[in-house]
Amino acid sequence: MGELGFLGLDKPEEYGGQGGDYYTSLVLAEEIVHAHCGGLAMGLAVHTDMAMPPILKFGTEEQKQAWVVPAIKGEKILCLGITEPDAGSDVAGIKTRAVKDGDEYVINGSKTFITNGHRADVIVLVTKTDPDAGYDGFTLFLVPMDAPGVIREKKLEKLGMHASDTALLAFQDVRVSQDAVLGEIGKGFYEIMWELQGERLIGAAGCVAGAQGVFDRTLQYAQERSAFGRPIGHFQVIRHKFAEMATKIETARQMVYTTAWRFHNGQYPVREITMAKLYASRIAVEVADECIQIHGGNGYMKEYGVERVWRDMRLNRIGAGTDEIMLEVIGRSYGL
Amino acid sequence: VAPIPPFTQEHEELRGAVRRFVENELYPHANEWEAARWFPNDVFIRMARRRYLGLKFPPEYGGDGDLLADAVLTEELARCGSGGLAAGIGAHIGIALPPIWKFGTEQQKQRYLVPGIKGEKIAALAITEPDTGSDVASIRTTARRTDGGFLVNGSKMFITGGVRADALVTAVKTGAEGGHHGLSFLIIDRGPGVESSALDKLGWHASDTAAITFDDVFVPSENLLGEENQGFYLIMANFQWERLLMALGAVGGMQVAFEKTLEYALDGSPGQAIHHKLAEIALQIEAGRDVTYHALRVYLAGENAVREVTIAKLRTQRTAFEVMDACLQIRGDEPEIARAVRDARLGPIGGGTDEIMKEILGRSLGL
């Protein structure tokens, strides 16, 4: 995919990207679903749309040359470390510490649910550098995954996203130089919150495409499969199920596209991104579930691939911010 | 912040002006008109003076020729505090006059469209009958050919504006067989043999929704609207616009209910459950708006927008009712929100039921 330029569609040409606009990355997020493999889509998105943007936005020229250039070629793989065993939605509650020691920092802590965590060459790591400074005590680091003390503890088994390597990582006295600091000391929390916006919109686009994909396949099934003397899709209740699913998918798509339009036109639409992420991930699960229902027993079997969509999509209501966190963010945007 | 396409900055200015008019001249009377089960005809005159009745119609008939301006008006009218009032205005300019504009003769346009845009002559669209709702092909009101015109007999039901209307744009059966190819439209002036009576309703109280009977009503041939037996196309022609108006109205209505409920909640110290409920409401409004504006863009581009419009209508109507109900839950029994719930309940029924929308969508998928 690096050879085809797909890993840098919307990235600057000076770093080997294609220099496309934001919509180009949405195209990739939508079309990758035709691989029928959520874990693949997620692994790519973490690389291109989650770990890479903060390096491009906050990184030094040396950091971009060291990591972004080979990442766009597909030669170096990126991952992003936020969540910890004891801190998920509550990002501010993370405990991984980076302590200054002369010209170096010493990092201790652990990260979990890290997509690409087993194959990655580098991690964008969220740490606390000043535990007493509240939101101003976080700092991002670019930590090479082959640094002494980085331990890939466990390949985690999951409900879905099976093709993705999800890691539990430990950091034991990992020493990095000051050059490994990404962005500003003490600004890590805000930097990662910025990153999450792009991640959520790309995720929402993937949900819409995933829902559309399973919808299309199920529509074909409903036209081919007969029961009681006619194609099952010609029963009114099944027809109406499709109408409802089509309405949900179209609505989610327009939320994503309208939000992308805002993004593209220089707005920073946190509220709308949050809404699109929440709605798209919800309907993707609902649509996948309804498609299993329409497939009946076949839907429950692995052979038809419908149950995989449900399993893969289920993560979206949790990852990149749970439904409940999304509702918190939306409400707060209105002063609640 | 740039307005979301297809709207432009100019439309946002119009939006502000319409909002001021609605808030200052309509909203303060909402309670009174709801109680009276009527709003005065003067509303049309005052709107006409501001050019609001003719926004989408061609300048040569007194309009402004901007469909989108009419969409803005529809969204803002939802702030008037009375679904019946908004419906009464919409019935005249949004569903009764458009067929005259699109299918009428020059003479018909001069007689009905021009005074209609001035607010001097009010029109209503009469299709539904006591025994015929969604299935328009089976209407029974007949128009029999007679010397110089037609004799009309039958009855119509749920006709918004039907008590006050000076002209009834009426679907009649002209072919012996009826059905899709036996339908025609007549513009029937109020006169001998035309009787209307107001219906009591769950909501839309300020609207004069009528049951109408025609008893040997003579209608001159010159009042045949469009071609004889081609009435079905006339019905279909405006459906998309009517449904878009309903979607826009629902978006506007949800928005104002949300704003008022939010204000109320922020006055107190809402718990997390209310916080999330309000966030859900806001999400539903954004969803409805995005899908409606998309349908509007496709419609405006002159493309076949049946799928997009049907989705917008289906997506917004049930949701508006649920949103109003959720607002009522937060707000307690506040009369204005209670009215909004009642008014919103018509959405999934009028302009084609949710079930009909699903049929249209399902069939468009080949099912």
XYZ file of C-alpha atoms in Angstrom:
703
model
C 0.000 0.000 0.000
C 2.965 2.256 0.561
C 4.113 1.583 -3.001
C 0.678 2.616 -4.255
C 0.793 5.834 -2.248
C -2.237 4.804 -0.179
C -0.552 5.394 3.169
C -0.018 9.086 2.541
C -3.034 10.194 0.518
C -3.625 13.397 2.453
C -0.056 13.822 3.683
C 2.341 16.512 2.401
C 4.301 15.703 -0.722
C 7.589 16.792 0.908
C 7.371 13.698 3.127
C 6.374 11.374 0.314
C 2.620 11.845 0.628
C 0.187 12.488 -2.190
C -0.751 15.971 -0.977
C -4.473 15.253 -1.279
C -7.191 16.961 0.713
C -8.891 15.517 3.756
C -11.522 13.788 1.640
C -8.897 11.494 0.115
C -8.313 9.787 3.436
C -12.067 9.307 3.777
C -12.070 7.538 0.419
C -9.476 5.064 1.665
C -11.345 4.539 4.937
C -14.500 3.760 2.974
C -13.026 1.545 0.295
C -10.837 -0.583 2.545
C -14.015 -2.223 3.881
C -14.258 -4.176 0.658
C -11.461 -6.303 2.080
C -14.128 -7.599 4.512
C -11.645 -7.355 7.316
C -12.180 -4.808 10.061
C -8.895 -5.652 11.725
C -6.999 -4.717 8.573
C -8.868 -1.417 8.236
C -8.169 -0.585 11.850
C -4.472 -1.427 11.645
C -4.098 0.864 8.643
C -6.130 3.678 10.178
C -4.061 3.649 13.353
C -0.947 3.970 11.231
C -2.139 6.681 8.813
C -4.809 8.622 10.688
C -4.048 8.258 14.370
C -0.316 7.953 14.959
C 0.925 9.862 11.906
C -1.034 13.148 12.255
C 0.438 14.108 15.650
C 3.974 13.547 14.344
C 3.228 15.720 11.333
C 1.589 18.434 13.375
C 3.784 18.537 16.476
C 6.989 16.788 15.403
C 10.389 18.254 14.580
C 11.813 17.996 11.091
C 14.130 15.216 12.291
C 11.190 13.269 13.749
C 9.222 13.593 10.528
C 12.185 12.406 8.494
C 12.862 9.552 10.896
C 9.299 8.264 11.170
C 6.785 9.835 8.770
C 8.832 9.380 5.597
C 9.372 5.626 6.089
C 5.835 5.252 7.511
C 4.306 6.625 4.299
C 6.415 4.107 2.397
C 5.123 1.361 4.670
C 8.632 0.553 5.855
C 8.101 1.639 9.426
C 4.882 0.988 11.298
C 3.376 3.335 13.864
C 1.185 2.809 16.874
C -0.373 5.042 19.477
C -0.344 4.474 23.236
C -3.038 6.164 25.283
C -5.113 3.561 27.160
C -3.733 1.798 30.229
C -4.966 -1.177 32.221
C -6.415 1.222 34.788
C -7.266 4.210 32.603
C -9.520 4.077 29.549
C -12.129 6.775 29.039
C -10.529 8.790 31.803
C -7.448 9.744 29.813
C -6.321 12.153 32.515
C -6.010 9.199 34.877
C -3.099 7.544 33.087
C -0.115 6.616 35.214
C 2.737 6.019 32.767
C 5.497 8.320 33.985
C 8.373 9.967 32.189
C 10.953 11.320 34.625
C 13.773 13.599 33.595
C 17.225 12.272 34.386
C 19.975 14.516 33.100
C 19.591 14.775 29.318
C 17.293 11.785 29.237
C 13.835 10.710 30.271
C 13.105 7.433 32.041
C 9.716 5.941 31.242
C 7.819 3.447 33.368
C 4.268 2.180 33.006
C 2.020 0.078 30.836
C -0.332 0.507 27.926
C -3.076 -1.783 26.726
C -5.372 -2.353 23.732
C -2.576 -0.985 21.531
C -3.441 -1.612 17.883
C -0.326 -2.511 15.814
C 1.448 -2.884 19.148
C 3.234 -6.072 18.130
C 4.471 -5.028 14.728
C 5.079 -1.325 15.337
C 8.533 0.248 15.048
C 7.618 3.264 17.131
C 4.901 4.316 19.527
C 3.412 7.759 20.075
C 3.282 7.439 23.828
C 1.182 9.518 26.199
C 2.944 9.993 29.532
C 2.728 12.103 32.632
C 5.761 14.280 33.178
C 4.321 16.339 36.019
C 1.712 14.488 38.089
C 0.859 17.644 40.029
C 0.083 19.802 36.998
C -3.282 18.285 36.101
C -4.057 18.566 32.378
C -0.806 20.500 31.944
C 1.320 17.601 33.161
C 1.208 15.359 30.093
C 3.870 14.892 27.424
C 4.025 12.826 24.251
C 7.090 10.787 23.353
C 8.166 8.939 20.253
C 9.569 5.728 21.711
C 11.263 3.206 19.401
C 9.719 -0.169 20.103
C 13.136 -1.835 20.093
C 14.393 0.361 22.917
C 15.601 -1.616 25.950
C 12.786 -1.976 28.479
C 9.896 -1.940 25.983
C 8.148 -5.264 26.527
C 5.427 -6.583 24.237
C 3.738 -8.577 26.954
C 0.740 -10.116 25.368
C -1.146 -10.436 22.121
C -4.704 -9.815 23.256
C -7.592 -12.066 22.144
C -10.639 -10.098 21.035
C -14.333 -10.379 20.101
C -13.547 -9.075 16.619
C -10.878 -7.256 14.619
C -9.017 -10.585 14.506
C -6.503 -9.609 11.829
C -5.272 -6.778 14.002
C -2.471 -7.272 16.500
C -3.563 -5.713 19.749
C -0.952 -5.478 22.472
C -0.471 -5.122 26.154
C 2.805 -3.254 26.530
C 5.087 -2.643 29.473
C 7.728 0.078 29.778
C 10.427 -0.686 32.313
C 13.045 2.001 32.836
C 12.982 2.866 29.153
C 15.527 5.601 28.540
C 14.985 8.060 25.705
C 16.777 11.273 24.827
C 15.110 14.698 24.782
C 14.835 14.321 21.006
C 12.105 11.771 21.663
C 9.751 14.385 23.097
C 6.923 14.944 20.613
C 5.457 18.423 20.735
C 5.751 20.443 23.903
C 6.472 19.295 27.410
C 3.246 19.571 29.388
C 1.012 19.892 26.324
C 0.485 16.196 25.692
C -3.103 16.074 26.873
C -4.250 18.780 24.460
C -2.191 17.318 21.650
C -3.792 13.907 22.051
C -7.291 15.426 22.310
C -6.626 17.104 18.978
C -5.545 13.773 17.518
C -8.740 12.068 18.705
C -10.926 14.323 16.542
C -9.418 13.131 13.284
C -9.435 9.550 14.543
C -13.131 9.727 15.347
C -14.162 11.092 11.978
C -12.146 8.485 10.087
C -13.662 5.831 12.322
C -17.149 7.139 11.562
C -16.447 6.984 7.819
C -15.324 3.379 8.242
C -18.541 2.579 10.099
C -20.694 3.998 7.316
C -18.799 2.030 4.710
C -18.894 -1.129 6.818
C -22.636 -0.804 7.255
C -23.101 -0.145 3.539
C -21.012 -3.181 2.656
C -22.942 -5.631 4.784
C -26.212 -3.981 3.686
C -25.349 -4.531 0.004
C -24.457 -8.167 0.544
C -27.575 -8.785 2.588
C -29.759 -7.116 -0.045
C -28.402 -9.514 -2.618
C -29.027 -12.432 -0.283
C -32.615 -11.314 0.318
C -33.236 -11.269 -3.417
C -31.761 -14.738 -3.946
C -32.967 -16.607 -0.901
C -36.543 -17.840 -1.118
C -38.992 -18.886 1.564
C -42.710 -19.635 1.359
C -42.540 -19.318 -2.409
C -40.900 -15.940 -2.850
C -37.609 -14.122 -2.252
C -37.471 -13.188 1.413
C -36.807 -9.559 0.476
C -40.291 -9.395 -1.001
C -41.928 -9.849 2.376
C -43.049 -6.462 3.583
C -41.393 -6.669 6.989
C -38.058 -7.509 5.383
C -38.505 -4.744 2.804
C -39.129 -2.285 5.610
C -36.069 -3.491 7.483
C -34.007 -2.583 4.425
C -35.714 0.805 4.191
C -34.858 1.501 7.813
C -31.274 0.374 7.382
C -30.865 2.473 4.237
C -32.174 5.476 6.143
C -29.724 4.944 8.984
C -26.758 4.517 6.656
C -27.649 7.557 4.553
C -28.090 9.659 7.683
C -24.743 8.597 9.098
C -23.079 9.214 5.739
C -24.449 12.742 5.517
C -23.306 13.448 9.071
C -19.796 12.300 8.195
C -19.719 14.187 4.889
C -21.141 17.385 6.353
C -18.627 17.227 9.181
C -15.808 16.549 6.728
C -16.993 19.571 4.759
C -16.707 21.672 7.912
C -13.231 20.262 8.575
C -12.197 20.946 4.999
C -13.500 24.510 5.280
C -11.295 25.368 8.215
C -13.698 24.676 11.063
C -12.764 22.515 14.020
C -16.181 20.947 14.585
C -15.682 18.911 17.763
C -19.413 18.731 18.454
C -20.330 17.478 14.992
C -17.423 15.022 14.843
C -18.574 13.609 18.155
C -22.144 13.285 16.906
C -21.054 11.632 13.664
C -18.815 9.185 15.535
C -21.534 8.268 18.001
C -24.276 7.874 15.426
C -22.218 6.047 12.805
C -20.798 3.493 15.209
C -24.202 2.871 16.719
C -25.972 2.310 13.417
C -23.136 0.159 12.084
C -23.732 -2.293 14.921
C -27.503 -2.111 14.475
C -27.276 -2.662 10.730
C -24.847 -5.564 11.122
C -27.160 -7.136 13.698
C -30.194 -6.745 11.445
C -28.223 -8.273 8.574
C -27.451 -11.328 10.710
C -31.179 -11.531 11.436
C -32.111 -11.399 7.751
C -29.530 -14.086 6.981
C -31.003 -16.279 9.697
C -28.857 -19.298 10.590
C -26.519 -18.484 7.729
C -25.871 -15.141 9.353
C -24.683 -16.901 12.472
C -22.198 -18.995 10.506
C -18.701 -17.735 9.729
C -19.007 -18.756 6.085
C -21.183 -15.782 5.139
C -18.962 -13.196 6.808
C -21.885 -11.287 8.257
C -21.169 -12.155 11.846
C -17.629 -10.882 11.369
C -18.940 -7.445 10.446
C -20.998 -7.388 13.631
C -18.004 -8.466 15.721
C -15.695 -5.948 14.067
C -18.169 -3.080 14.228
C -18.956 -3.635 17.874
C -15.620 -2.106 18.805
C -16.566 1.269 17.386
C -19.005 1.996 20.190
C -16.086 1.620 22.594
C -12.871 2.584 20.802
C -11.747 6.193 20.280
C -14.161 7.206 23.022
C -17.199 5.245 24.180
C -20.777 6.187 23.323
C -21.114 7.480 26.848
C -18.044 9.696 26.574
C -19.396 11.016 23.260
C -22.610 12.032 24.977
C -20.599 13.748 27.690
C -18.638 15.698 25.082
C -21.767 16.727 23.174
C -23.541 17.868 26.314
C -20.521 19.846 27.479
C -20.373 21.630 24.150
C -23.748 23.133 25.122
C -22.548 24.172 28.562
C -23.993 21.161 30.386
C -18.873 30.183 10.225
C -19.920 29.504 6.640
C -23.480 28.250 6.193
C -23.830 24.618 5.202
C -24.562 24.261 1.465
C -26.864 24.756 -0.308
C -27.485 27.841 1.835
C -25.519 31.044 1.306
C -24.775 34.064 3.460
C -27.721 35.816 1.815
C -30.017 33.080 3.031
C -28.665 33.462 6.541
C -29.617 37.142 6.430
C -33.106 36.227 5.303
C -33.197 33.659 8.098
C -32.539 36.382 10.626
C -35.278 38.605 9.215
C -37.825 35.789 9.109
C -36.925 34.774 12.628
C -37.548 38.311 13.896
C -40.914 38.405 12.121
C -41.919 34.998 13.499
C -40.817 35.826 17.029
C -42.360 39.290 17.105
C -45.519 38.920 15.082
C -46.594 35.293 15.198
C -45.227 33.701 18.347
C -46.894 36.187 20.756
C -50.317 35.174 19.354
C -49.783 31.420 19.300
C -51.749 30.690 22.474
C -54.662 32.850 21.420
C -54.891 31.318 17.949
C -54.534 27.787 19.251
C -57.408 28.371 21.671
C -59.505 29.897 18.903
C -58.779 26.938 16.612
C -58.106 29.599 13.968
C -55.548 32.194 12.946
C -56.649 35.378 11.181
C -56.319 35.755 7.414
C -54.414 38.914 8.130
C -51.360 36.704 8.773
C -51.213 35.991 5.039
C -51.492 39.688 4.194
C -48.695 40.617 6.595
C -46.449 37.871 5.271
C -47.207 38.904 1.703
C -46.163 42.477 2.470
C -42.722 41.095 3.379
C -42.760 39.018 0.171
C -42.646 35.804 2.247
C -45.516 34.074 0.464
C -43.890 34.222 -2.937
C -40.256 33.431 -2.208
C -40.037 30.438 -4.531
C -42.457 31.616 -7.252
C -41.334 33.405 -10.427
C -40.978 37.212 -10.285
C -43.543 37.673 -13.078
C -46.235 36.471 -10.672
C -44.998 38.530 -7.760
C -42.465 36.111 -6.334
C -38.699 36.068 -5.835
C -37.790 32.897 -7.677
C -35.634 31.355 -4.932
C -36.622 27.897 -3.784
C -34.018 27.939 -1.045
C -35.438 31.112 0.446
C -38.696 29.225 0.847
C -36.794 26.439 2.599
C -35.401 29.025 5.028
C -38.903 30.361 5.662
C -40.198 26.865 6.378
C -37.460 26.131 8.875
C -38.016 29.427 10.675
C -41.812 29.217 10.700
C -41.369 26.224 12.990
C -40.478 28.777 15.677
C -43.961 30.294 15.690
C -45.094 28.187 18.634
C -47.992 26.584 16.784
C -47.656 23.684 14.396
C -51.154 24.419 13.118
C -50.237 27.964 12.157
C -47.104 26.830 10.312
C -49.157 24.121 8.602
C -51.869 26.575 7.598
C -49.331 28.818 5.900
C -47.498 25.868 4.357
C -50.715 24.376 2.991
C -51.327 27.526 0.963
C -47.863 28.315 -0.390
C -46.199 24.929 -0.106
C -48.759 22.472 -1.449
C -51.801 24.233 -2.974
C -50.170 26.970 -5.069
C -47.267 24.923 -6.527
C -49.515 22.792 -8.784
C -51.128 25.982 -10.130
C -47.675 27.400 -10.786
C -46.427 24.208 -12.453
C -49.544 23.023 -14.312
C -51.845 26.048 -14.526
C -52.780 28.061 -17.605
C -51.721 31.686 -17.743
C -55.265 32.666 -16.869
C -55.324 30.331 -13.856
C -52.030 31.761 -12.651
C -53.385 35.291 -12.909
C -56.575 34.340 -11.070
C -55.095 32.200 -8.293
C -51.316 32.387 -8.086
C -50.968 36.175 -8.247
C -53.599 36.937 -5.547
C -52.357 33.894 -3.635
C -48.865 35.400 -3.406
C -50.453 38.661 -2.251
C -52.295 36.780 0.483
C -55.624 37.931 -0.881
C -56.876 34.590 -2.102
C -56.139 31.438 -0.117
C -55.850 28.011 -1.690
C -55.967 24.502 -0.268
C -55.057 21.148 -1.796
C -57.809 18.542 -1.541
C -56.812 14.951 -2.271
C -57.506 12.707 0.736
C -61.032 11.373 1.256
C -62.835 9.729 4.166
C -62.118 6.304 2.650
C -58.860 7.055 0.850
C -55.586 8.087 2.382
C -52.260 6.715 1.224
C -53.836 4.982 -1.789
C -54.652 8.064 -3.866
C -55.587 6.062 -6.957
C -58.831 4.967 -5.358
C -60.461 8.330 -4.711
C -64.199 8.502 -5.303
C -65.068 12.186 -5.727
C -66.372 12.322 -9.289
C -66.397 15.043 -11.886
C -68.961 14.372 -14.576
C -68.720 16.235 -17.877
C -71.593 18.648 -18.367
C -72.249 21.626 -20.579
C -69.268 23.997 -20.280
C -67.632 22.156 -17.444
C -67.953 19.506 -14.743
C -70.412 18.551 -12.030
C -68.530 17.487 -8.900
C -69.885 15.200 -6.186
C -68.060 13.655 -3.260
C -66.182 14.494 -0.137
C -62.666 15.297 1.005
C -61.049 14.815 4.360
C -58.207 16.296 6.458
C -57.903 19.325 4.167
C -55.517 21.809 5.792
C -56.836 25.350 5.302
C -60.014 23.827 3.948
C -62.375 25.972 5.994
C -60.954 29.304 4.915
C -59.756 28.439 1.417
C -61.202 30.479 -1.428
C -60.007 27.938 -3.952
C -59.761 24.180 -3.549
C -57.262 22.423 -5.780
C -59.199 19.180 -5.857
C -58.405 15.686 -7.077
C -61.407 14.184 -8.865
C -62.172 10.983 -10.692
C -62.803 11.747 -14.363
C -62.221 8.379 -15.985
C -64.936 5.779 -15.566
C -62.406 3.237 -14.317
C -60.703 5.629 -11.930
C -57.239 4.517 -10.902
C -54.005 6.213 -11.805
C -55.160 7.156 -15.276
C -58.612 8.411 -14.332
C -57.566 11.240 -12.030
C -57.839 14.953 -12.801
C -57.526 18.189 -10.884
C -60.066 20.990 -10.742
C -59.708 24.360 -9.070
C -63.009 24.682 -7.263
C -64.074 28.143 -6.090
C -65.992 28.339 -2.886
C -69.642 28.655 -3.790
C -72.962 26.863 -3.848
C -72.699 23.148 -3.038
C -69.294 23.417 -1.309
C -69.536 22.809 2.421
C -66.601 22.637 4.841
C -66.484 21.970 8.523
C -63.518 22.100 10.876
C -62.253 18.867 12.409
C -61.200 18.436 16.026
C -57.678 17.119 16.212
C -54.999 15.787 18.561
C -52.781 18.714 17.597
C -52.422 21.402 14.922
C -55.145 23.311 16.749
C -54.708 26.658 15.019
C -55.141 25.001 11.650
C -58.574 24.891 10.061
C -58.399 21.307 8.900
C -61.629 20.497 7.118
C -64.022 17.851 5.989
C -65.434 19.106 2.711
C -68.431 17.969 0.689
C -69.245 18.765 -2.916
C -72.904 18.478 -3.861
C -73.509 18.960 -7.589
C -70.895 21.695 -7.733
C -70.502 23.170 -11.204
C -66.896 23.814 -12.213
C -66.195 25.510 -15.565
C -63.855 23.765 -18.013
C -61.343 26.591 -17.722
C -60.757 25.439 -14.131
C -59.371 22.080 -15.189
C -55.794 22.148 -13.855
C -53.359 20.291 -16.068
C -54.540 17.684 -18.511
C -57.611 15.593 -18.023
C -56.831 12.145 -16.574
C -53.213 13.154 -15.926
C -53.832 14.218 -12.346
C -51.684 11.495 -10.879
C -48.559 13.162 -12.271
C -49.625 16.440 -10.716
C -49.823 14.766 -7.318
C -46.464 13.113 -7.772
C -44.838 16.323 -8.999
C -45.120 18.147 -5.715
C -44.692 15.233 -3.330
C -40.922 15.642 -3.139
C -41.141 19.326 -2.328
C -43.914 18.802 0.212
C -41.879 16.119 1.972
C -38.799 18.303 1.946
C -40.835 21.065 3.575
C -41.978 18.631 6.239
C -38.404 17.572 6.910
C -37.255 21.196 7.128
C -40.136 22.050 9.433
C -39.269 19.134 11.690
C -35.629 20.222 11.852
C -36.652 23.789 12.745
C -39.189 22.569 15.288
C -36.752 20.214 16.975
C -34.146 22.951 17.143
C -36.397 25.426 18.932
C -37.716 22.803 21.362
C -34.133 21.794 22.134
C -33.017 25.386 22.701
C -35.842 26.020 25.150
C -35.306 22.753 26.972
C -31.565 23.333 27.173
C -32.114 26.790 28.592
C -34.416 25.318 31.196
C -31.907 22.592 32.068
C -29.015 25.043 32.355
C -31.075 27.082 34.805
C -30.997 24.170 37.214
C -28.261 21.675 37.899
C -28.998 18.800 35.537
C -27.675 15.350 36.394
C -25.855 13.084 33.981
C -29.040 11.404 32.780
C -30.485 14.738 31.631
C -27.113 15.776 30.224
C -27.044 12.642 28.055
C -30.689 12.973 27.092
C -30.035 16.484 25.808
C -26.941 15.277 23.961
C -29.064 12.570 22.292
C -31.593 15.205 21.257
C -28.872 17.425 19.799
C -27.487 14.448 17.890
C -30.894 13.618 16.438
C -31.337 17.205 15.258
C -27.925 17.277 13.578
C -28.693 13.925 11.939
C -32.025 15.230 10.655
C -30.513 18.460 9.422
C -27.606 16.822 7.573
C -29.814 14.308 5.806
C -32.419 16.973 4.951
C -29.925 19.470 3.560
C -28.445 16.695 1.476
C -31.871 15.903 0.021
C -32.353 19.604 -0.630
C -29.030 19.780 -2.494
C -29.944 16.818 -4.679
C -33.451 18.187 -5.328
C -32.047 21.595 -6.207
C -29.572 20.094 -8.651
C -32.591 18.883 -10.601
C -31.719 15.245 -10.064
C -34.210 12.549 -9.212
C -34.301 13.045 -5.450
C -36.994 10.530 -4.514
C -34.654 8.360 -2.512
C -32.976 11.222 -0.639
C -36.235 13.060 0.043
C -37.979 9.915 1.228
C -35.117 9.208 3.600
C -35.182 12.789 4.893
C -38.910 12.645 5.493
C -38.757 9.251 7.172
C -35.717 10.188 9.240
C -37.122 13.448 10.606
C -40.803 12.884 11.346
C -40.782 10.086 13.906
C -37.625 11.588 15.339
C -39.266 14.994 15.791
C -42.037 13.388 17.783
C -39.535 11.492 19.917
C -37.447 14.609 20.432
C -40.457 16.648 21.512
C -41.456 13.855 23.853
C -37.960 13.741 25.332
C -38.103 17.522 25.816
C -41.435 17.126 27.587
C -39.883 14.511 29.823
C -37.154 16.925 30.851
C -39.377 19.962 31.042
C -42.406 18.446 32.757
C -45.860 19.429 31.614
C -44.994 22.763 30.070
C -47.839 23.807 27.723
C -45.692 24.877 24.786
C -43.672 21.653 24.727
C -46.828 19.617 25.277
C -48.274 21.318 22.207
C -45.114 20.592 20.244
C -45.457 16.886 21.072
C -49.061 16.859 19.877
C -48.216 18.816 16.746
C -45.243 16.589 15.900
C -47.326 13.431 16.039
C -48.788 14.200 12.640
C -45.364 14.033 10.999
C -45.181 10.263 10.568
C -48.721 10.301 9.103
C -49.090 13.374 6.905
C -47.483 13.786 3.490
C -47.192 10.006 3.170
C -46.954 7.776 6.237
C -43.709 6.292 7.513
C -44.920 2.943 6.201
C -45.433 4.382 2.721
C -41.939 5.907 2.903
C -40.529 2.474 3.694
C -42.446 0.961 0.800
C -40.990 3.571 -1.559
C -37.464 2.978 -0.271
C -37.795 -0.786 -0.242
C -39.088 -0.827 -3.801
C -36.313 1.509 -4.917
C -33.922 -1.225 -3.743
C -35.656 -3.711 -5.981
C -37.612 -5.396 -3.181
